[in-house]
Amino acid sequence: MIPETTDSEKCEVKSKTGNKGIVDIVKKINKLDELPEKKFKRIATITMGLCRADLYMPTHVFNTADVIGKGHNEIIFHIEDGKNTLYFSYDVIAEIGKHGLSKLKSPEFVEKNVKEAEEKGRELWMYAEFIDAHQLKYMKTEELLEHYNKLFIEIQKMFGYFNVSQPSISYAIEEDIKHLMEKQKIDGETQFNILTIMLKPDEITLLEEEEKDLLKIALKIKDDRKLVDSKLIKFFSQPEEIVLRELFYSAKNIYDMLKAHQNKYDFLACSENFDVFDLKYYVKRLQDIVKRSEHEIYRQIAETSPDKERIKKEREYLSKKYNLSEELVHIIGVARIYSHQRMMIRLFWSKGIHVWGKMLREFARRINISEVDIQYYTREEINNYFAMKQNENKNEKEKVSLTELEERKKPCIYAIFDRQKSVLFKGEEAKLIYDKYLKDEINDKTILKGTIANKGIKVGKVKLLAHGENMVTQIYEMEKGDILVTGNTRPDMMLALEKASAVVTDEGGICSHAAIVSRELGIPCIIGTVRATKLFKDGDIIEVDANNGVIKKIG
């Protein structure tokens, strides 16, 4: 059976009302007027079907509460076409934002929380590497389940720390910064300039480490006489498959370096799915890098490590010039620290998700279902299936029926209400909840507004990067100069961001990944549009006016 530490049992322990509220909701579901009057905000979209919602949903309720003392009461996932769209209720967003902000006002809490998050992250990383060192197909089922359940819980703990910097609290931080700046009578243009400098990262992440290592491989390539003599640029202008074949036979040392690079960093593609970066992905990046001079490559290597002393002096100069209050400097520092922590935790959990995905695929093999179908099993159902097998009871009722799995692939709702046990709604019940709480009417289909993350104006062709589809393939298809439109940007999108002439996202704030990277790359960026991925499609010609926070469809 599923261990005692599961989140479903946490629900039962922490709930004061047991499951009565859920029963009442299920009974009332066909009476639309009797549903609780709440408004919900679309927060994020993730992939991998029901299994991913089952992993993440309790973290916003319980693991977040373990970290800051308060979690969400209600949370809804709308699941359709392999995508999970997350919704929070507006009232709880405000409540958690206020509570989280009060915690982050304390320097002692921030210092303790950052230290704990890094320690937990490294523990998760090491445990994931330990599991990954085994050949799962030869592992006994009992041992596989034990590791699966523990990894599941460790990822959830990590996500509790991630949630400290996520929408409810990050919105509150940004509003507090704005309020404190207005209190000091700092105008909007100056606010933007101050934040551009004050929020500049001063810590290196694994993404920068990966980029630096790939640049070093490019230098080795430029130093390899065989490749230089064979007209390097022409050699690397060939299709990726041919480049790899030629490297294998003509420059095996370079091929081995590239293979080692892939083995170290390929998991960065799986922050939201089963994808990994293949060798062709790295060759495609090298094809651009080797065109640069050695001097340029050395400069880029140096720039991957921030100049902490220079950045510190810039911050001190601005603080004195505008007489920024101690409270304002602290909360801007908190925004910067948690922006880095959010990226660090995302990389830690990407490692965990990479291994978790491998375990799911192994369970699919043992249950004799597809890799897609296993994504619509809950953790409890996986445990129950193998518990029945161990009891030598081959009762097929413990194997989720194909009919049920197909129902789950259609629009359905997975939700927690009143901090109780997760409930799955399908069919008409799911439609009623969706229409009541989540349906979003789009009126103007040509103009969209959002928050300015980095200024500038660009006109270009839309490349929509959709979560729930193979991200590596989508990035391959993107052309230099396209305007990147997506739900939110993630570590696996760095090549796409480097190709983009501008970025537009549904989600995010001034400290989001998209905001930070766009400032570093110097490209226009508008975030928090809510519905850009619904409004625009591949090939649309749009104008991104990031001076005014407006996106227009012009062709």
Coordinates of C-alpha atoms in Angstrom, one line a residue:
M1 CA 0.0 0.0 0.0
I2 CA 1.0 3.6 -0.4
P3 CA 3.2 4.8 2.5
E4 CA 2.0 6.8 5.5
T5 CA 3.7 10.0 4.3
T6 CA 1.5 10.6 1.3
D7 CA -0.1 13.9 0.6
S8 CA -3.5 12.3 0.3
E9 CA -3.1 11.2 3.9
K10 CA -1.7 14.6 4.9
C11 CA -5.0 15.9 3.6
E12 CA -7.0 13.7 5.9
V13 CA -4.8 14.5 8.9
K14 CA -4.8 18.3 8.4
S15 CA -8.4 18.6 7.4
K16 CA -10.7 19.5 10.3
T17 CA -13.9 18.4 8.4
G18 CA -12.7 15.1 7.0
N19 CA -14.2 14.3 3.5
K20 CA -17.7 15.6 4.2
G21 CA -17.0 18.8 2.3
I22 CA -15.9 16.9 -0.8
V23 CA -19.0 14.7 -0.6
D24 CA -21.1 17.8 -0.4
I25 CA -19.4 19.4 -3.4
V26 CA -19.8 16.3 -5.5
K27 CA -23.5 16.2 -4.5
K28 CA -24.0 19.8 -5.4
I29 CA -22.0 19.7 -8.6
N30 CA -25.1 19.4 -10.7
K31 CA -26.6 22.5 -9.1
L32 CA -24.4 25.2 -10.5
D33 CA -25.9 28.0 -8.3
E34 CA -24.9 26.1 -5.2
L35 CA -21.2 26.0 -6.0
P36 CA -19.0 28.3 -3.8
E37 CA -18.8 31.8 -5.2
K38 CA -15.1 32.2 -6.0
K39 CA -13.0 33.7 -8.7
F40 CA -9.9 31.9 -10.0
K41 CA -6.8 33.2 -11.8
R42 CA -4.9 31.3 -14.4
I43 CA -1.4 30.9 -13.0
A44 CA 0.7 28.5 -15.1
T45 CA 0.6 25.6 -17.6
I46 CA 2.6 22.4 -17.1
T47 CA 2.7 19.1 -18.9
M48 CA 2.4 15.3 -18.5
G49 CA -1.2 14.8 -17.7
L50 CA -2.8 13.8 -14.4
C51 CA 0.4 12.4 -12.9
R52 CA 2.0 15.9 -12.9
A53 CA -1.1 17.5 -11.2
D54 CA -1.0 14.7 -8.7
L55 CA 2.6 15.5 -7.9
Y56 CA 2.3 19.3 -7.7
M57 CA -1.2 20.1 -6.4
P58 CA -0.7 19.2 -2.8
T59 CA 2.6 21.2 -2.6
H60 CA 0.7 24.5 -2.9
V61 CA -1.6 23.4 0.0
F62 CA 0.7 21.6 2.4
N63 CA 4.4 21.9 1.5
T64 CA 4.2 25.6 1.1
A65 CA 2.5 25.8 4.5
D66 CA 5.5 23.7 5.9
V67 CA 7.9 26.4 4.7
I68 CA 6.0 29.7 5.4
G69 CA 3.2 28.6 7.7
K70 CA 0.4 29.1 5.2
G71 CA -0.8 27.3 2.0
H72 CA -3.7 27.5 -0.4
N73 CA -7.2 26.3 0.6
E74 CA -8.3 25.6 -3.0
I75 CA -6.4 24.8 -6.1
I76 CA -7.7 23.6 -9.5
F77 CA -5.9 21.9 -12.4
H78 CA -7.7 21.9 -15.8
I79 CA -6.3 18.9 -17.7
E80 CA -6.7 18.7 -21.5
D81 CA -4.5 17.4 -24.3
G82 CA -1.6 16.6 -22.0
K83 CA -1.5 20.1 -20.5
N84 CA -2.4 21.0 -17.0
T85 CA -3.4 24.6 -16.4
L86 CA -3.2 25.7 -12.8
Y87 CA -5.7 28.1 -11.2
F88 CA -5.6 29.8 -7.7
S89 CA -8.5 31.6 -6.2
Y90 CA -8.1 35.4 -6.1
D91 CA -8.9 35.7 -2.4
V92 CA -6.2 33.2 -1.4
I93 CA -3.7 34.7 -3.8
A94 CA -4.1 38.0 -1.8
E95 CA -4.0 36.3 1.6
I96 CA -0.9 34.1 0.9
G97 CA 0.8 37.1 -0.8
K98 CA 0.3 39.2 2.3
H99 CA 1.4 36.4 4.6
G100 CA 4.5 35.5 2.5
L101 CA 5.5 39.2 2.2
S102 CA 5.4 39.6 6.0
K103 CA 7.8 36.6 6.3
L104 CA 10.2 37.9 3.6
K105 CA 10.4 41.3 5.3
S106 CA 12.6 39.5 7.9
P107 CA 16.3 39.2 6.9
E108 CA 16.6 36.3 9.4
F109 CA 13.8 34.3 7.7
V110 CA 15.3 35.0 4.2
E111 CA 18.8 33.9 5.2
K112 CA 17.4 30.7 6.8
N113 CA 15.0 29.9 4.0
V114 CA 17.7 30.3 1.2
K115 CA 20.1 28.1 3.1
E116 CA 17.4 25.4 3.7
A117 CA 16.3 25.5 0.0
E118 CA 19.9 24.9 -1.2
E119 CA 20.5 22.1 1.2
K120 CA 17.2 20.4 0.3
G121 CA 17.9 20.9 -3.4
R122 CA 21.3 19.2 -3.1
E123 CA 19.8 16.3 -1.2
L124 CA 17.2 15.9 -4.0
W125 CA 20.0 16.1 -6.6
M126 CA 22.1 13.4 -4.9
Y127 CA 19.2 11.1 -4.4
A128 CA 18.1 11.4 -8.0
E129 CA 21.6 10.7 -9.2
F130 CA 21.7 7.6 -6.9
I131 CA 18.6 6.2 -8.4
D132 CA 19.7 7.1 -12.0
A133 CA 22.9 5.1 -11.4
H134 CA 20.8 1.9 -11.4
Q135 CA 19.3 0.0 -14.3
L136 CA 15.6 0.3 -13.4
K137 CA 14.4 -2.6 -15.4
Y138 CA 16.5 -5.0 -13.2
M139 CA 15.3 -3.4 -9.9
K140 CA 12.8 -5.4 -7.8
T141 CA 9.3 -3.9 -7.8
E142 CA 9.4 -3.3 -4.0
E143 CA 12.6 -1.4 -4.3
L144 CA 11.5 0.6 -7.3
L145 CA 8.3 1.6 -5.5
E146 CA 10.2 2.5 -2.4
H147 CA 12.5 4.9 -4.4
Y148 CA 9.6 6.2 -6.4
N149 CA 7.6 7.1 -3.3
K150 CA 10.6 8.7 -1.6
L151 CA 11.5 10.7 -4.7
F152 CA 7.9 11.8 -5.1
I153 CA 7.9 13.2 -1.6
E154 CA 11.4 14.8 -1.9
I155 CA 10.3 16.6 -5.1
Q156 CA 7.2 17.9 -3.3
K157 CA 9.3 19.2 -0.4
M158 CA 11.5 21.0 -2.9
F159 CA 8.5 22.5 -4.5
G160 CA 7.4 23.9 -1.2
Y161 CA 10.5 26.1 -1.2
F162 CA 9.9 27.0 -4.9
N163 CA 6.4 28.2 -4.0
V164 CA 7.9 30.9 -1.7
S165 CA 8.9 32.8 -4.9
Q166 CA 5.9 31.9 -7.0
P167 CA 2.9 33.9 -8.1
S168 CA 1.0 34.7 -4.9
I169 CA 4.0 36.0 -3.1
S170 CA 6.0 37.4 -6.1
Y171 CA 2.9 39.5 -7.0
A172 CA 2.9 40.9 -3.4
I173 CA 6.6 41.6 -3.5
E174 CA 6.3 43.5 -6.8
E175 CA 3.3 45.5 -5.6
D176 CA 5.3 46.4 -2.4
I177 CA 8.3 47.6 -4.4
K178 CA 6.0 49.7 -6.6
H179 CA 4.2 51.1 -3.5
L180 CA 7.5 52.0 -1.7
M181 CA 8.9 53.7 -4.9
E182 CA 5.8 55.7 -5.4
K183 CA 5.9 56.7 -1.7
Q184 CA 9.4 58.1 -2.4
K185 CA 7.9 59.9 -5.5
I186 CA 10.0 58.0 -8.0
D187 CA 8.5 58.2 -11.5
G188 CA 7.8 55.1 -13.7
E189 CA 10.7 55.6 -16.0
T190 CA 13.2 55.9 -13.1
Q191 CA 11.6 52.9 -11.4
F192 CA 12.3 50.8 -14.4
N193 CA 15.9 52.0 -14.7
I194 CA 16.5 51.4 -11.0
L195 CA 15.1 47.8 -11.1
T196 CA 17.0 47.0 -14.2
I197 CA 20.3 47.5 -12.3
M198 CA 19.1 46.4 -8.8
L199 CA 17.7 43.1 -10.0
K200 CA 20.7 42.2 -12.1
P201 CA 21.8 38.6 -11.1
D202 CA 25.1 38.3 -9.2
E203 CA 25.1 34.5 -8.9
I204 CA 25.9 31.9 -11.5
T205 CA 23.5 29.0 -12.1
L206 CA 23.9 25.7 -13.8
L207 CA 22.6 27.3 -17.0
E208 CA 25.6 29.6 -17.1
E209 CA 27.9 26.7 -16.2
E210 CA 26.5 24.7 -19.2
E211 CA 26.9 27.6 -21.5
K212 CA 30.5 28.2 -20.3
D213 CA 31.4 24.5 -20.8
L214 CA 29.9 24.5 -24.4
L215 CA 31.9 27.7 -25.2
K216 CA 35.1 25.8 -24.0
I217 CA 34.3 23.0 -26.4
A218 CA 34.0 25.5 -29.2
L219 CA 37.5 26.8 -28.3
K220 CA 38.8 23.2 -28.4
I221 CA 37.2 22.8 -31.9
K222 CA 39.0 26.0 -33.1
D223 CA 42.3 24.6 -31.7
D224 CA 41.9 21.2 -33.5
R225 CA 44.2 21.3 -36.5
K226 CA 42.2 18.6 -38.4
L227 CA 39.0 20.6 -38.2
V228 CA 40.7 23.9 -38.9
D229 CA 42.4 22.5 -41.9
S230 CA 39.1 21.1 -43.2
K231 CA 37.7 24.6 -43.4
L232 CA 35.9 24.8 -40.0
I233 CA 32.9 27.0 -41.0
K234 CA 32.1 24.9 -44.0
F235 CA 32.4 21.7 -41.9
F236 CA 29.9 23.0 -39.3
S237 CA 27.5 24.3 -41.9
Q238 CA 26.5 20.7 -42.8
P239 CA 23.4 19.0 -41.3
E240 CA 23.9 18.0 -37.6
E241 CA 23.9 14.3 -38.4
I242 CA 26.8 14.7 -40.8
V243 CA 28.7 16.9 -38.4
L244 CA 28.3 14.3 -35.7
R245 CA 29.4 11.5 -38.0
E246 CA 32.5 13.4 -39.1
L247 CA 33.4 14.3 -35.6
F248 CA 33.2 10.6 -34.5
Y249 CA 35.6 9.5 -37.2
S250 CA 37.8 12.6 -37.7
A251 CA 37.9 14.2 -34.2
K252 CA 36.9 11.6 -31.7
N253 CA 38.3 13.7 -28.8
I254 CA 35.8 16.5 -29.6
Y255 CA 33.0 14.0 -30.1
D256 CA 33.7 12.4 -26.7
M257 CA 33.8 15.9 -25.1
L258 CA 30.4 16.6 -26.6
K259 CA 29.0 13.3 -25.5
A260 CA 30.2 14.0 -21.9
H261 CA 28.6 17.4 -22.1
Q262 CA 25.3 15.8 -23.1
N263 CA 25.5 13.3 -20.3
K264 CA 26.0 16.0 -17.8
Y265 CA 23.3 18.5 -19.0
D266 CA 20.7 16.7 -21.1
F267 CA 18.2 16.6 -18.3
L268 CA 17.8 20.4 -18.5
A269 CA 15.3 19.7 -21.3
C270 CA 12.9 17.9 -19.0
S271 CA 11.8 20.6 -16.6
E272 CA 8.2 19.8 -17.7
N273 CA 8.2 16.5 -19.6
F274 CA 10.2 13.4 -20.6
D275 CA 12.4 15.3 -23.1
V276 CA 16.2 15.3 -23.1
F277 CA 18.6 17.3 -25.2
D278 CA 20.2 15.1 -27.8
L279 CA 23.7 15.6 -29.4
K280 CA 22.1 17.4 -32.4
Y281 CA 20.9 20.1 -30.1
Y282 CA 24.4 20.9 -28.9
V283 CA 25.8 20.7 -32.5
K284 CA 23.2 23.2 -33.6
R285 CA 24.4 25.6 -30.9
L286 CA 28.0 25.0 -31.8
Q287 CA 27.3 25.8 -35.4
D288 CA 26.6 29.4 -34.4
I289 CA 29.4 29.6 -31.8
V290 CA 32.3 28.5 -34.0
K291 CA 31.5 31.4 -36.4
R292 CA 32.8 33.8 -33.7
S293 CA 36.4 34.7 -33.1
E294 CA 38.4 33.2 -30.3
H295 CA 38.5 36.6 -28.7
E296 CA 34.7 36.9 -28.7
I297 CA 34.3 33.4 -27.2
Y298 CA 36.8 34.2 -24.4
R299 CA 34.8 37.4 -23.7
Q300 CA 31.5 35.4 -23.5
I301 CA 33.1 32.9 -21.1
A302 CA 34.1 35.8 -18.9
E303 CA 30.7 37.4 -19.1
T304 CA 28.9 34.2 -17.9
S305 CA 30.4 34.9 -14.4
P306 CA 28.9 38.2 -13.1
D307 CA 31.2 40.9 -11.8
K308 CA 29.9 41.0 -8.2
E309 CA 32.0 43.9 -7.1
R310 CA 30.9 46.1 -10.1
I311 CA 27.3 45.1 -9.6
K312 CA 27.5 45.9 -5.9
K313 CA 28.9 49.4 -6.6
E314 CA 26.2 50.1 -9.1
R315 CA 23.5 49.2 -6.5
E316 CA 25.2 51.3 -3.8
Y317 CA 25.4 54.3 -6.3
L318 CA 21.7 54.1 -7.1
S319 CA 20.7 53.7 -3.5
K320 CA 22.5 56.9 -2.6
K321 CA 21.5 58.8 -5.7
Y322 CA 17.8 58.2 -5.2
N323 CA 18.0 58.0 -1.4
L324 CA 16.3 54.6 -1.4
S325 CA 14.9 53.6 2.0
E326 CA 16.4 50.6 3.8
E327 CA 13.0 48.9 3.5
L328 CA 12.9 49.3 -0.2
V329 CA 16.5 48.2 -0.7
H330 CA 15.8 45.1 1.4
I331 CA 12.6 44.1 -0.6
I332 CA 14.4 44.6 -3.9
G333 CA 17.2 42.4 -2.6
V334 CA 14.6 39.8 -1.7
A335 CA 13.1 39.9 -5.2
R336 CA 16.6 39.4 -6.6
I337 CA 17.5 36.6 -4.2
Y338 CA 14.3 34.7 -4.8
S339 CA 14.6 35.1 -8.5
H340 CA 17.9 33.3 -8.4
Q341 CA 16.5 30.8 -5.9
R342 CA 13.6 30.1 -8.2
M343 CA 16.0 29.2 -11.1
M344 CA 18.2 27.1 -8.8
I345 CA 15.3 25.1 -7.5
R346 CA 13.9 24.6 -11.0
L347 CA 17.2 23.1 -12.0
F348 CA 17.2 20.8 -8.9
W349 CA 13.7 19.6 -9.6
S350 CA 14.5 19.2 -13.3
K351 CA 17.0 16.6 -12.2
G352 CA 14.3 14.9 -10.0
I353 CA 11.7 15.0 -12.7
H354 CA 14.2 13.5 -15.2
V355 CA 14.6 10.5 -13.0
W356 CA 10.9 10.4 -11.9
G357 CA 10.0 10.2 -15.6
K358 CA 12.3 7.3 -16.1
M359 CA 10.6 5.5 -13.2
L360 CA 7.1 6.2 -14.7
R361 CA 8.3 4.7 -18.0
E362 CA 9.5 1.6 -16.2
F363 CA 6.1 1.3 -14.4
A364 CA 4.4 1.6 -17.8
R365 CA 6.5 -1.3 -19.1
R366 CA 5.6 -3.5 -16.0
I367 CA 1.9 -2.7 -16.2
N368 CA 2.0 -3.1 -20.0
I369 CA 0.6 0.2 -20.9
S370 CA 2.0 3.1 -23.0
E371 CA 4.2 5.9 -21.8
V372 CA 1.3 8.3 -22.5
D373 CA -1.2 6.2 -20.4
I374 CA 1.0 6.0 -17.3
Q375 CA 0.9 9.8 -17.2
Y376 CA -2.8 9.5 -16.3
Y377 CA -2.2 7.3 -13.3
T378 CA -1.9 8.8 -9.8
R379 CA 0.8 7.7 -7.4
E380 CA -1.8 5.9 -5.3
E381 CA -3.0 3.9 -8.3
I382 CA 0.5 2.8 -9.2
N383 CA 1.1 1.7 -5.6
N384 CA -2.3 -0.1 -5.4
Y385 CA -1.7 -1.9 -8.7
F386 CA 1.6 -3.5 -7.5
A387 CA 0.2 -4.1 -4.0
M388 CA -2.5 -6.3 -5.7
K389 CA 0.1 -8.1 -7.8
Q390 CA 2.2 -8.9 -4.7
N391 CA -0.9 -10.4 -3.1
E392 CA -1.1 -12.7 -6.1
N393 CA -4.5 -11.2 -6.8
K394 CA -4.6 -10.4 -10.5
N395 CA -7.8 -8.4 -10.2
E396 CA -7.9 -6.1 -13.2
K397 CA -9.9 -3.6 -11.3
E398 CA -6.6 -2.3 -9.8
K399 CA -5.4 -1.6 -13.4
V400 CA -7.1 1.6 -14.5
S401 CA -9.3 0.7 -17.5
L402 CA -8.5 2.0 -21.0
T403 CA -11.9 3.6 -21.0
E404 CA -11.1 5.5 -17.8
L405 CA -7.7 6.6 -19.1
E406 CA -9.3 7.9 -22.3
E407 CA -11.8 9.9 -20.2
R408 CA -9.0 11.4 -18.2
K409 CA -7.3 12.6 -21.5
K410 CA -10.5 14.6 -22.3
P411 CA -11.0 17.8 -20.4
C412 CA -11.2 17.0 -16.7
I413 CA -10.7 18.8 -13.4
Y414 CA -8.4 17.8 -10.6
A415 CA -8.9 19.9 -7.5
I416 CA -8.5 20.4 -3.8
F417 CA -11.2 22.3 -2.0
D418 CA -11.0 23.3 1.7
R419 CA -7.6 21.6 2.1
Q420 CA -9.1 18.2 1.7
K421 CA -8.3 15.2 -0.4
S422 CA -7.7 15.7 -4.2
V423 CA -10.8 14.9 -6.3
L424 CA -11.0 14.2 -10.0
F425 CA -14.0 15.5 -12.0
K426 CA -14.8 14.3 -15.5
G427 CA -17.4 14.8 -18.2
E428 CA -20.3 17.1 -17.3
E429 CA -19.1 17.7 -13.8
A430 CA -15.7 19.0 -15.1
K431 CA -17.5 21.2 -17.7
L432 CA -19.7 22.7 -15.0
I433 CA -16.6 23.6 -12.9
Y434 CA -14.8 24.9 -15.9
D435 CA -17.7 27.1 -17.0
K436 CA -18.3 28.4 -13.5
Y437 CA -14.7 29.2 -12.5
L438 CA -12.2 29.0 -15.3
K439 CA -13.8 30.0 -18.7
D440 CA -12.1 33.0 -20.2
E441 CA -13.8 35.1 -22.8
I442 CA -11.5 36.8 -25.2
N443 CA -13.0 39.9 -26.7
D444 CA -10.4 41.9 -28.6
K445 CA -8.5 39.4 -30.8
T446 CA -5.9 41.8 -32.1
I447 CA -4.5 43.8 -29.2
L448 CA -3.1 42.5 -25.9
K449 CA -1.5 44.3 -22.9
G450 CA 1.0 43.1 -20.3
T451 CA 3.8 44.2 -18.0
I452 CA 7.0 45.6 -19.4
A453 CA 10.1 43.4 -18.5
N454 CA 12.5 45.0 -21.0
K455 CA 11.9 47.9 -23.3
G456 CA 12.0 48.1 -27.1
I457 CA 9.9 47.6 -30.2
K458 CA 10.0 44.7 -32.6
V459 CA 7.8 43.4 -35.5
G460 CA 8.2 39.8 -36.4
K461 CA 6.7 36.3 -36.9
V462 CA 5.3 34.4 -34.0
K463 CA 6.9 31.2 -32.9
L464 CA 4.6 29.6 -30.3
L465 CA 6.4 27.3 -27.9
A466 CA 3.6 25.1 -26.5
H467 CA 4.0 23.2 -23.2
G468 CA 2.9 19.6 -23.6
E469 CA 4.6 19.1 -26.9
N470 CA 8.3 18.1 -27.6
M471 CA 10.1 21.3 -26.7
V472 CA 13.4 20.2 -28.4
T473 CA 11.6 19.8 -31.7
Q474 CA 9.8 23.1 -31.4
I475 CA 13.1 24.9 -30.7
Y476 CA 14.7 23.3 -33.7
E477 CA 11.9 24.7 -35.9
M478 CA 12.2 28.2 -34.5
E479 CA 14.1 30.7 -36.8
K480 CA 16.4 33.5 -35.8
G481 CA 14.4 36.7 -35.4
D482 CA 11.1 35.0 -34.6
I483 CA 9.1 36.5 -31.7
L484 CA 8.8 33.9 -28.9
V485 CA 5.3 33.5 -27.5
T486 CA 4.8 31.1 -24.6
G487 CA 3.2 30.4 -21.3
N488 CA 6.4 31.1 -19.4
T489 CA 10.1 30.6 -20.2
R490 CA 12.2 27.8 -18.6
P491 CA 15.7 26.5 -18.7
D492 CA 15.1 24.2 -21.6
M493 CA 14.2 27.3 -23.8
M494 CA 17.6 29.1 -23.7
L495 CA 18.4 28.4 -27.4
A496 CA 14.9 29.7 -28.3
L497 CA 15.5 32.9 -26.3
E498 CA 18.8 33.4 -28.0
K499 CA 17.1 33.1 -31.4
A500 CA 14.2 35.4 -30.4
S501 CA 13.9 39.1 -31.4
A502 CA 11.3 39.6 -28.6
V503 CA 9.5 37.6 -26.0
V504 CA 5.9 37.6 -24.9
T505 CA 4.6 35.4 -22.1
D506 CA 1.2 34.6 -20.5
E507 CA 2.7 34.5 -17.0
G508 CA 5.4 36.0 -14.9
G509 CA 6.5 39.2 -13.1
I510 CA 9.5 41.5 -13.1
C511 CA 11.6 38.8 -11.5
S512 CA 10.5 35.9 -13.7
H513 CA 13.0 33.9 -15.9
A514 CA 11.7 35.7 -19.1
A515 CA 12.2 39.1 -17.5
I516 CA 15.8 38.4 -16.3
V517 CA 17.0 36.7 -19.5
S518 CA 15.4 39.3 -21.8
R519 CA 17.3 42.1 -19.9
E520 CA 20.5 40.1 -20.2
L521 CA 20.0 39.5 -24.0
G522 CA 18.8 43.1 -24.6
I523 CA 15.5 42.1 -26.3
P524 CA 12.0 43.5 -25.8
C525 CA 9.9 41.5 -23.4
I526 CA 6.3 41.8 -22.3
I527 CA 5.1 39.4 -19.5
G528 CA 1.9 38.5 -17.7
T529 CA -0.4 38.9 -20.7
V530 CA -2.5 36.0 -19.5
R531 CA -3.7 35.0 -23.0
A532 CA -1.0 35.5 -25.6
T533 CA -0.8 31.8 -26.3
K534 CA -4.5 31.8 -26.9
L535 CA -4.6 34.9 -29.1
F536 CA -1.6 34.3 -31.3
K537 CA -0.5 31.3 -33.4
D538 CA 2.6 30.3 -35.4
G539 CA 3.2 32.5 -38.3
D540 CA 1.2 35.5 -37.1
I541 CA 2.9 38.9 -37.7
I542 CA 2.8 40.9 -34.5
E543 CA 4.3 44.1 -33.1
V544 CA 5.7 44.0 -29.6
D545 CA 5.8 47.5 -28.2
A546 CA 7.6 46.9 -24.9
N547 CA 7.8 50.7 -24.4
N548 CA 4.1 50.7 -23.7
G549 CA 3.4 47.1 -22.8
V550 CA 1.2 46.4 -25.9
I551 CA 1.2 43.6 -28.5
K552 CA -0.7 44.0 -31.8
K553 CA -1.5 41.5 -34.4
I554 CA -0.7 43.2 -37.8
G555 CA -0.8 40.2 -40.2

